[in-house]
C-alpha positions as a LaTeX table, in Angstrom:
\begin{tabular}{lrrr}
\hline
Residue & $x$ (\AA) & $y$ (\AA) & $z$ (\AA) \\
\hline
Met1 & 0.00 & 0.00 & 0.00 \\
Ala2 & 2.86 & 2.36 & 0.81 \\
Leu3 & 4.42 & 1.75 & $-2.60$ \\
Met4 & 1.16 & 2.63 & $-4.34$ \\
Leu5 & 0.95 & 5.89 & $-2.40$ \\
Gly6 & 4.61 & 6.68 & $-2.88$ \\
Leu7 & 5.37 & 6.74 & 0.83 \\
Cys8 & 9.01 & 5.83 & 1.64 \\
Thr9 & 9.26 & 4.24 & $-1.80$ \\
Arg10 & 12.95 & 3.41 & $-1.70$ \\
Val11 & 12.80 & 1.85 & 1.74 \\
Phe12 & 9.79 & $-0.31$ & 0.91 \\
Gly13 & 11.29 & $-1.18$ & $-2.47$ \\
Ala14 & 14.35 & $-2.53$ & $-0.68$ \\
Leu15 & 12.12 & $-4.52$ & 1.65 \\
Val16 & 10.29 & $-6.01$ & $-1.34$ \\
Ile17 & 13.64 & $-7.03$ & $-2.86$ \\
Cys18 & 14.75 & $-8.72$ & 0.37 \\
Thr19 & 11.46 & $-10.54$ & 0.79 \\
Met20 & 11.40 & $-11.82$ & $-2.77$ \\
Leu21 & 15.04 & $-12.94$ & $-2.67$ \\
Val22 & 14.22 & $-15.00$ & 0.42 \\
Ala23 & 11.21 & $-16.44$ & $-1.39$ \\
Ile24 & 13.32 & $-17.31$ & $-4.42$ \\
Phe25 & 16.26 & $-18.92$ & $-2.65$ \\
Phe26 & 14.51 & $-20.62$ & 0.28 \\
Gln27 & 11.10 & $-21.52$ & $-1.15$ \\
Gln28 & 11.00 & $-21.76$ & $-4.92$ \\
Met29 & 14.51 & $-22.59$ & $-6.14$ \\
Gln30 & 14.10 & $-26.33$ & $-5.54$ \\
Asn31 & 10.98 & $-26.33$ & $-7.75$ \\
Gly32 & 12.83 & $-24.99$ & $-10.78$ \\
Leu33 & 13.35 & $-21.68$ & $-12.51$ \\
Trp34 & 9.78 & $-21.47$ & $-13.83$ \\
Asn35 & 8.39 & $-21.10$ & $-10.29$ \\
Thr36 & 10.78 & $-18.26$ & $-9.46$ \\
Leu37 & 9.60 & $-15.99$ & $-12.29$ \\
Pro38 & 6.80 & $-14.20$ & $-10.36$ \\
Ala39 & 9.17 & $-13.43$ & $-7.50$ \\
Leu40 & 11.82 & $-12.25$ & $-9.98$ \\
Gly41 & 9.26 & $-9.84$ & $-11.41$ \\
Phe42 & 8.76 & $-8.33$ & $-7.96$ \\
Val43 & 12.54 & $-8.11$ & $-7.54$ \\
Trp44 & 12.78 & $-6.07$ & $-10.74$ \\
Phe45 & 9.90 & $-3.85$ & $-9.61$ \\
Gly46 & 11.59 & $-3.31$ & $-6.24$ \\
Leu47 & 14.88 & $-2.50$ & $-7.95$ \\
Tyr48 & 13.09 & 0.03 & $-10.17$ \\
Ser49 & 11.52 & 1.62 & $-7.08$ \\
Val50 & 14.81 & 1.79 & $-5.20$ \\
Val51 & 16.77 & 3.31 & $-8.08$ \\
Leu52 & 14.26 & 5.77 & $-9.49$ \\
Gly53 & 11.92 & 6.41 & $-6.56$ \\
Ser54 & 8.35 & 7.37 & $-7.25$ \\
Gly55 & 8.80 & 10.79 & $-8.79$ \\
Arg56 & 7.14 & 14.04 & $-7.91$ \\
Cys57 & 3.55 & 12.74 & $-7.68$ \\
Asp58 & 3.94 & 10.92 & $-4.38$ \\
Val59 & 3.10 & 11.50 & $-0.75$ \\
Asp60 & 6.72 & 12.13 & 0.24 \\
Ala61 & 7.08 & 14.92 & $-2.32$ \\
Leu62 & 3.82 & 16.50 & $-1.18$ \\
Leu63 & 4.92 & 16.36 & 2.47 \\
Ser64 & 8.33 & 17.84 & 1.74 \\
Arg65 & 6.79 & 20.68 & $-0.30$ \\
Gly66 & 4.51 & 21.46 & 2.63 \\
Arg67 & 7.41 & 21.70 & 5.08 \\
Thr68 & 9.52 & 24.05 & 2.98 \\
Ala69 & 6.72 & 26.41 & 2.07 \\
\hline
\end{tabular}
């Protein structure tokens, strides 16, 4: 929910990456590569969120604009 709102996007993106890596290596790896693909998709989404953030249309940007003004 926080990622959809853009609240602490980079922190929650990193948490998504950690969670999905645990799911890949400890739950799905023994079942083959095909079962790891959904978790890998979330890893890529988390990486995108960590690197680029959510932009200027997020809650964090609105809160920071309110503090400086």
